[in-house]
Amino acid sequence: GAYSIAEAETTLLAEGEHGSKLYSLDVSNLGEGTSSILDLRGDSRYGMGYDMGLLIGDKMKKSMDNLLGWMTQDHAGLQSVLEKLLMWQWEIALSLQTPSEYLDEMQGMTDGARAQARAQGKADDEDDVVGA
């Protein structure tokens, strides 16, 4: 069912290095962790991206993995080909057309996600973090 944010409690879960905060939005009849709120702050696109990666990098990666798994019906070989195709499209076209401030933010997200993975003891391989 629908809920009003005004009815929800918030719990501070984590703080970033550039002033951002991650909250859990808790609605009593739906339970703890109903949703999350990311209050993104920073003095640069890179800093905001860094905090985003630091605070929710694992969630972003899981969402991307779930999307690719759904698109490929969890066929590992097909998923690998799709990932390579997407990276190739990024390198030859999309990255060249993306404004620099967005590239800065994405680099911050990558660096923040790697820092999060290291802090969680999960960063054995950079590719495991961001697929780069």
JSON list of N, CA and C in Angstrom, two decimals, residues 85-127:
[
{"chain": "A", "resi": 85, "resn": "LEU", "atom": "N", "xyz": [29.62, -5.49, -24.84]},
{"chain": "A", "resi": 85, "resn": "LEU", "atom": "CA", "xyz": [28.97, -4.64, -25.82]},
{"chain": "A", "resi": 85, "resn": "LEU", "atom": "C", "xyz": [28.65, -3.26, -25.25]},
{"chain": "A", "resi": 86, "resn": "LEU", "atom": "N", "xyz": [28.13, -3.25, -24.02]},
{"chain": "A", "resi": 86, "resn": "LEU", "atom": "CA", "xyz": [27.81, -1.98, -23.38]},
{"chain": "A", "resi": 86, "resn": "LEU", "atom": "C", "xyz": [29.06, -1.13, -23.14]},
{"chain": "A", "resi": 87, "resn": "MET", "atom": "N", "xyz": [30.14, -1.76, -22.69]},
{"chain": "A", "resi": 87, "resn": "MET", "atom": "CA", "xyz": [31.39, -1.03, -22.47]},
{"chain": "A", "resi": 87, "resn": "MET", "atom": "C", "xyz": [31.96, -0.50, -23.79]},
{"chain": "A", "resi": 88, "resn": "TRP", "atom": "N", "xyz": [31.86, -1.30, -24.84]},
{"chain": "A", "resi": 88, "resn": "TRP", "atom": "CA", "xyz": [32.33, -0.86, -26.16]},
{"chain": "A", "resi": 88, "resn": "TRP", "atom": "C", "xyz": [31.53, 0.35, -26.63]},
{"chain": "A", "resi": 89, "resn": "GLN", "atom": "N", "xyz": [30.20, 0.31, -26.48]},
{"chain": "A", "resi": 89, "resn": "GLN", "atom": "CA", "xyz": [29.36, 1.44, -26.86]},
{"chain": "A", "resi": 89, "resn": "GLN", "atom": "C", "xyz": [29.72, 2.69, -26.05]},
{"chain": "A", "resi": 90, "resn": "TRP", "atom": "N", "xyz": [30.01, 2.49, -24.76]},
{"chain": "A", "resi": 90, "resn": "TRP", "atom": "CA", "xyz": [30.41, 3.61, -23.92]},
{"chain": "A", "resi": 90, "resn": "TRP", "atom": "C", "xyz": [31.70, 4.22, -24.44]},
{"chain": "A", "resi": 91, "resn": "GLU", "atom": "N", "xyz": [32.68, 3.37, -24.73]},
{"chain": "A", "resi": 91, "resn": "GLU", "atom": "CA", "xyz": [34.00, 3.85, -25.13]},
{"chain": "A", "resi": 91, "resn": "GLU", "atom": "C", "xyz": [33.99, 4.54, -26.50]},
{"chain": "A", "resi": 92, "resn": "ILE", "atom": "N", "xyz": [33.26, 3.99, -27.47]},
{"chain": "A", "resi": 92, "resn": "ILE", "atom": "CA", "xyz": [33.34, 4.55, -28.82]},
{"chain": "A", "resi": 92, "resn": "ILE", "atom": "C", "xyz": [32.36, 5.69, -29.08]},
{"chain": "A", "resi": 93, "resn": "ALA", "atom": "N", "xyz": [31.32, 5.82, -28.27]},
{"chain": "A", "resi": 93, "resn": "ALA", "atom": "CA", "xyz": [30.31, 6.83, -28.58]},
{"chain": "A", "resi": 93, "resn": "ALA", "atom": "C", "xyz": [29.80, 7.59, -27.36]},
{"chain": "A", "resi": 94, "resn": "LEU", "atom": "N", "xyz": [29.23, 6.89, -26.43]},
{"chain": "A", "resi": 94, "resn": "LEU", "atom": "CA", "xyz": [28.52, 7.57, -25.34]},
{"chain": "A", "resi": 94, "resn": "LEU", "atom": "C", "xyz": [29.42, 8.44, -24.48]},
{"chain": "A", "resi": 95, "resn": "SER", "atom": "N", "xyz": [30.61, 7.95, -24.13]},
{"chain": "A", "resi": 95, "resn": "SER", "atom": "CA", "xyz": [31.49, 8.75, -23.27]},
{"chain": "A", "resi": 95, "resn": "SER", "atom": "C", "xyz": [31.95, 10.02, -23.98]},
{"chain": "A", "resi": 96, "resn": "LEU", "atom": "N", "xyz": [32.03, 9.96, -25.29]},
{"chain": "A", "resi": 96, "resn": "LEU", "atom": "CA", "xyz": [32.47, 11.13, -26.06]},
{"chain": "A", "resi": 96, "resn": "LEU", "atom": "C", "xyz": [31.41, 12.22, -26.11]},
{"chain": "A", "resi": 97, "resn": "GLN", "atom": "N", "xyz": [30.17, 11.84, -25.88]},
{"chain": "A", "resi": 97, "resn": "GLN", "atom": "CA", "xyz": [29.06, 12.79, -25.94]},
{"chain": "A", "resi": 97, "resn": "GLN", "atom": "C", "xyz": [28.56, 13.20, -24.55]},
{"chain": "A", "resi": 98, "resn": "THR", "atom": "N", "xyz": [29.20, 12.69, -23.51]},
{"chain": "A", "resi": 98, "resn": "THR", "atom": "CA", "xyz": [28.78, 12.98, -22.14]},
{"chain": "A", "resi": 98, "resn": "THR", "atom": "C", "xyz": [29.51, 14.20, -21.62]},
{"chain": "A", "resi": 99, "resn": "PRO", "atom": "N", "xyz": [28.78, 15.20, -21.11]},
{"chain": "A", "resi": 99, "resn": "PRO", "atom": "CA", "xyz": [29.43, 16.41, -20.58]},
{"chain": "A", "resi": 99, "resn": "PRO", "atom": "C", "xyz": [30.43, 16.07, -19.46]},
{"chain": "A", "resi": 100, "resn": "SER", "atom": "N", "xyz": [31.49, 16.85, -19.37]},
{"chain": "A", "resi": 100, "resn": "SER", "atom": "CA", "xyz": [32.58, 16.57, -18.44]},
{"chain": "A", "resi": 100, "resn": "SER", "atom": "C", "xyz": [32.13, 16.54, -16.98]},
{"chain": "A", "resi": 101, "resn": "GLU", "atom": "N", "xyz": [31.15, 17.37, -16.61]},
{"chain": "A", "resi": 101, "resn": "GLU", "atom": "CA", "xyz": [30.71, 17.35, -15.22]},
{"chain": "A", "resi": 101, "resn": "GLU", "atom": "C", "xyz": [30.07, 16.01, -14.85]},
{"chain": "A", "resi": 102, "resn": "TYR", "atom": "N", "xyz": [29.40, 15.36, -15.82]},
{"chain": "A", "resi": 102, "resn": "TYR", "atom": "CA", "xyz": [28.84, 14.04, -15.56]},
{"chain": "A", "resi": 102, "resn": "TYR", "atom": "C", "xyz": [29.93, 12.98, -15.50]},
{"chain": "A", "resi": 103, "resn": "LEU", "atom": "N", "xyz": [30.95, 13.13, -16.34]},
{"chain": "A", "resi": 103, "resn": "LEU", "atom": "CA", "xyz": [32.08, 12.20, -16.30]},
{"chain": "A", "resi": 103, "resn": "LEU", "atom": "C", "xyz": [32.79, 12.31, -14.95]},
{"chain": "A", "resi": 104, "resn": "ASP", "atom": "N", "xyz": [32.92, 13.54, -14.45]},
{"chain": "A", "resi": 104, "resn": "ASP", "atom": "CA", "xyz": [33.53, 13.74, -13.13]},
{"chain": "A", "resi": 104, "resn": "ASP", "atom": "C", "xyz": [32.72, 13.04, -12.04]},
{"chain": "A", "resi": 105, "resn": "GLU", "atom": "N", "xyz": [31.40, 13.18, -12.12]},
{"chain": "A", "resi": 105, "resn": "GLU", "atom": "CA", "xyz": [30.52, 12.55, -11.12]},
{"chain": "A", "resi": 105, "resn": "GLU", "atom": "C", "xyz": [30.62, 11.02, -11.21]},
{"chain": "A", "resi": 106, "resn": "MET", "atom": "N", "xyz": [30.66, 10.51, -12.43]},
{"chain": "A", "resi": 106, "resn": "MET", "atom": "CA", "xyz": [30.77, 9.05, -12.60]},
{"chain": "A", "resi": 106, "resn": "MET", "atom": "C", "xyz": [32.11, 8.53, -12.10]},
{"chain": "A", "resi": 107, "resn": "GLN", "atom": "N", "xyz": [33.18, 9.31, -12.31]},
{"chain": "A", "resi": 107, "resn": "GLN", "atom": "CA", "xyz": [34.48, 8.89, -11.78]},
{"chain": "A", "resi": 107, "resn": "GLN", "atom": "C", "xyz": [34.45, 8.88, -10.25]},
{"chain": "A", "resi": 108, "resn": "GLY", "atom": "N", "xyz": [33.79, 9.87, -9.67]},
{"chain": "A", "resi": 108, "resn": "GLY", "atom": "CA", "xyz": [33.62, 9.89, -8.22]},
{"chain": "A", "resi": 108, "resn": "GLY", "atom": "C", "xyz": [32.84, 8.69, -7.73]},
{"chain": "A", "resi": 109, "resn": "MET", "atom": "N", "xyz": [31.77, 8.32, -8.47]},
{"chain": "A", "resi": 109, "resn": "MET", "atom": "CA", "xyz": [30.98, 7.15, -8.09]},
{"chain": "A", "resi": 109, "resn": "MET", "atom": "C", "xyz": [31.84, 5.89, -8.11]},
{"chain": "A", "resi": 110, "resn": "THR", "atom": "N", "xyz": [32.65, 5.76, -9.15]},
{"chain": "A", "resi": 110, "resn": "THR", "atom": "CA", "xyz": [33.53, 4.60, -9.27]},
{"chain": "A", "resi": 110, "resn": "THR", "atom": "C", "xyz": [34.52, 4.55, -8.12]},
{"chain": "A", "resi": 111, "resn": "ASP", "atom": "N", "xyz": [35.17, 5.68, -7.86]},
{"chain": "A", "resi": 111, "resn": "ASP", "atom": "CA", "xyz": [36.16, 5.73, -6.77]},
{"chain": "A", "resi": 111, "resn": "ASP", "atom": "C", "xyz": [35.52, 5.48, -5.41]},
{"chain": "A", "resi": 112, "resn": "GLY", "atom": "N", "xyz": [34.33, 6.05, -5.20]},
{"chain": "A", "resi": 112, "resn": "GLY", "atom": "CA", "xyz": [33.62, 5.85, -3.94]},
{"chain": "A", "resi": 112, "resn": "GLY", "atom": "C", "xyz": [33.18, 4.40, -3.77]},
{"chain": "A", "resi": 113, "resn": "ALA", "atom": "N", "xyz": [32.71, 3.78, -4.84]},
{"chain": "A", "resi": 113, "resn": "ALA", "atom": "CA", "xyz": [32.29, 2.37, -4.77]},
{"chain": "A", "resi": 113, "resn": "ALA", "atom": "C", "xyz": [33.48, 1.47, -4.47]},
{"chain": "A", "resi": 114, "resn": "ARG", "atom": "N", "xyz": [34.63, 1.80, -5.05]},
{"chain": "A", "resi": 114, "resn": "ARG", "atom": "CA", "xyz": [35.84, 1.02, -4.76]},
{"chain": "A", "resi": 114, "resn": "ARG", "atom": "C", "xyz": [36.25, 1.20, -3.29]},
{"chain": "A", "resi": 115, "resn": "ALA", "atom": "N", "xyz": [36.13, 2.41, -2.77]},
{"chain": "A", "resi": 115, "resn": "ALA", "atom": "CA", "xyz": [36.46, 2.66, -1.36]},
{"chain": "A", "resi": 115, "resn": "ALA", "atom": "C", "xyz": [35.49, 1.89, -0.46]},
{"chain": "A", "resi": 116, "resn": "GLN", "atom": "N", "xyz": [34.21, 1.87, -0.83]},
{"chain": "A", "resi": 116, "resn": "GLN", "atom": "CA", "xyz": [33.22, 1.11, -0.05]},
{"chain": "A", "resi": 116, "resn": "GLN", "atom": "C", "xyz": [33.57, -0.37, -0.05]},
{"chain": "A", "resi": 117, "resn": "ALA", "atom": "N", "xyz": [33.91, -0.90, -1.21]},
{"chain": "A", "resi": 117, "resn": "ALA", "atom": "CA", "xyz": [34.24, -2.32, -1.31]},
{"chain": "A", "resi": 117, "resn": "ALA", "atom": "C", "xyz": [35.48, -2.66, -0.49]},
{"chain": "A", "resi": 118, "resn": "ARG", "atom": "N", "xyz": [36.48, -1.77, -0.55]},
{"chain": "A", "resi": 118, "resn": "ARG", "atom": "CA", "xyz": [37.69, -2.00, 0.26]},
{"chain": "A", "resi": 118, "resn": "ARG", "atom": "C", "xyz": [37.35, -2.00, 1.74]},
{"chain": "A", "resi": 119, "resn": "ALA", "atom": "N", "xyz": [36.51, -1.06, 2.16]},
{"chain": "A", "resi": 119, "resn": "ALA", "atom": "CA", "xyz": [36.12, -0.96, 3.57]},
{"chain": "A", "resi": 119, "resn": "ALA", "atom": "C", "xyz": [35.34, -2.20, 4.01]},
{"chain": "A", "resi": 120, "resn": "GLN", "atom": "N", "xyz": [34.63, -2.81, 3.08]},
{"chain": "A", "resi": 120, "resn": "GLN", "atom": "CA", "xyz": [33.85, -4.01, 3.39]},
{"chain": "A", "resi": 120, "resn": "GLN", "atom": "C", "xyz": [34.66, -5.28, 3.16]},
{"chain": "A", "resi": 121, "resn": "GLY", "atom": "N", "xyz": [35.92, -5.12, 2.75]},
{"chain": "A", "resi": 121, "resn": "GLY", "atom": "CA", "xyz": [36.77, -6.28, 2.51]},
{"chain": "A", "resi": 121, "resn": "GLY", "atom": "C", "xyz": [36.41, -7.05, 1.26]},
{"chain": "A", "resi": 122, "resn": "LYS", "atom": "N", "xyz": [35.79, -6.40, 0.29]},
{"chain": "A", "resi": 122, "resn": "LYS", "atom": "CA", "xyz": [35.29, -7.08, -0.91]},
{"chain": "A", "resi": 122, "resn": "LYS", "atom": "C", "xyz": [36.06, -6.73, -2.18]},
{"chain": "A", "resi": 123, "resn": "ALA", "atom": "N", "xyz": [37.07, -5.90, -2.10]},
{"chain": "A", "resi": 123, "resn": "ALA", "atom": "CA", "xyz": [37.72, -5.40, -3.31]},
{"chain": "A", "resi": 123, "resn": "ALA", "atom": "C", "xyz": [38.96, -6.18, -3.67]},
{"chain": "A", "resi": 124, "resn": "ASP", "atom": "N", "xyz": [38.79, -7.43, -4.02]},
{"chain": "A", "resi": 124, "resn": "ASP", "atom": "CA", "xyz": [39.94, -8.22, -4.48]},
{"chain": "A", "resi": 124, "resn": "ASP", "atom": "C", "xyz": [40.30, -7.84, -5.91]},
{"chain": "A", "resi": 125, "resn": "ASP", "atom": "N", "xyz": [39.29, -7.45, -6.68]},
{"chain": "A", "resi": 125, "resn": "ASP", "atom": "CA", "xyz": [39.47, -7.15, -8.09]},
{"chain": "A", "resi": 125, "resn": "ASP", "atom": "C", "xyz": [38.61, -5.93, -8.42]},
{"chain": "A", "resi": 126, "resn": "GLU", "atom": "N", "xyz": [39.21, -4.90, -9.01]},
{"chain": "A", "resi": 126, "resn": "GLU", "atom": "CA", "xyz": [38.45, -3.70, -9.33]},
{"chain": "A", "resi": 126, "resn": "GLU", "atom": "C", "xyz": [37.26, -4.00, -10.23]},
{"chain": "A", "resi": 127, "resn": "ASP", "atom": "N", "xyz": [37.38, -4.97, -11.13]},
{"chain": "A", "resi": 127, "resn": "ASP", "atom": "CA", "xyz": [36.28, -5.31, -12.01]},
{"chain": "A", "resi": 127, "resn": "ASP", "atom": "C", "xyz": [35.05, -5.79, -11.25]}
]
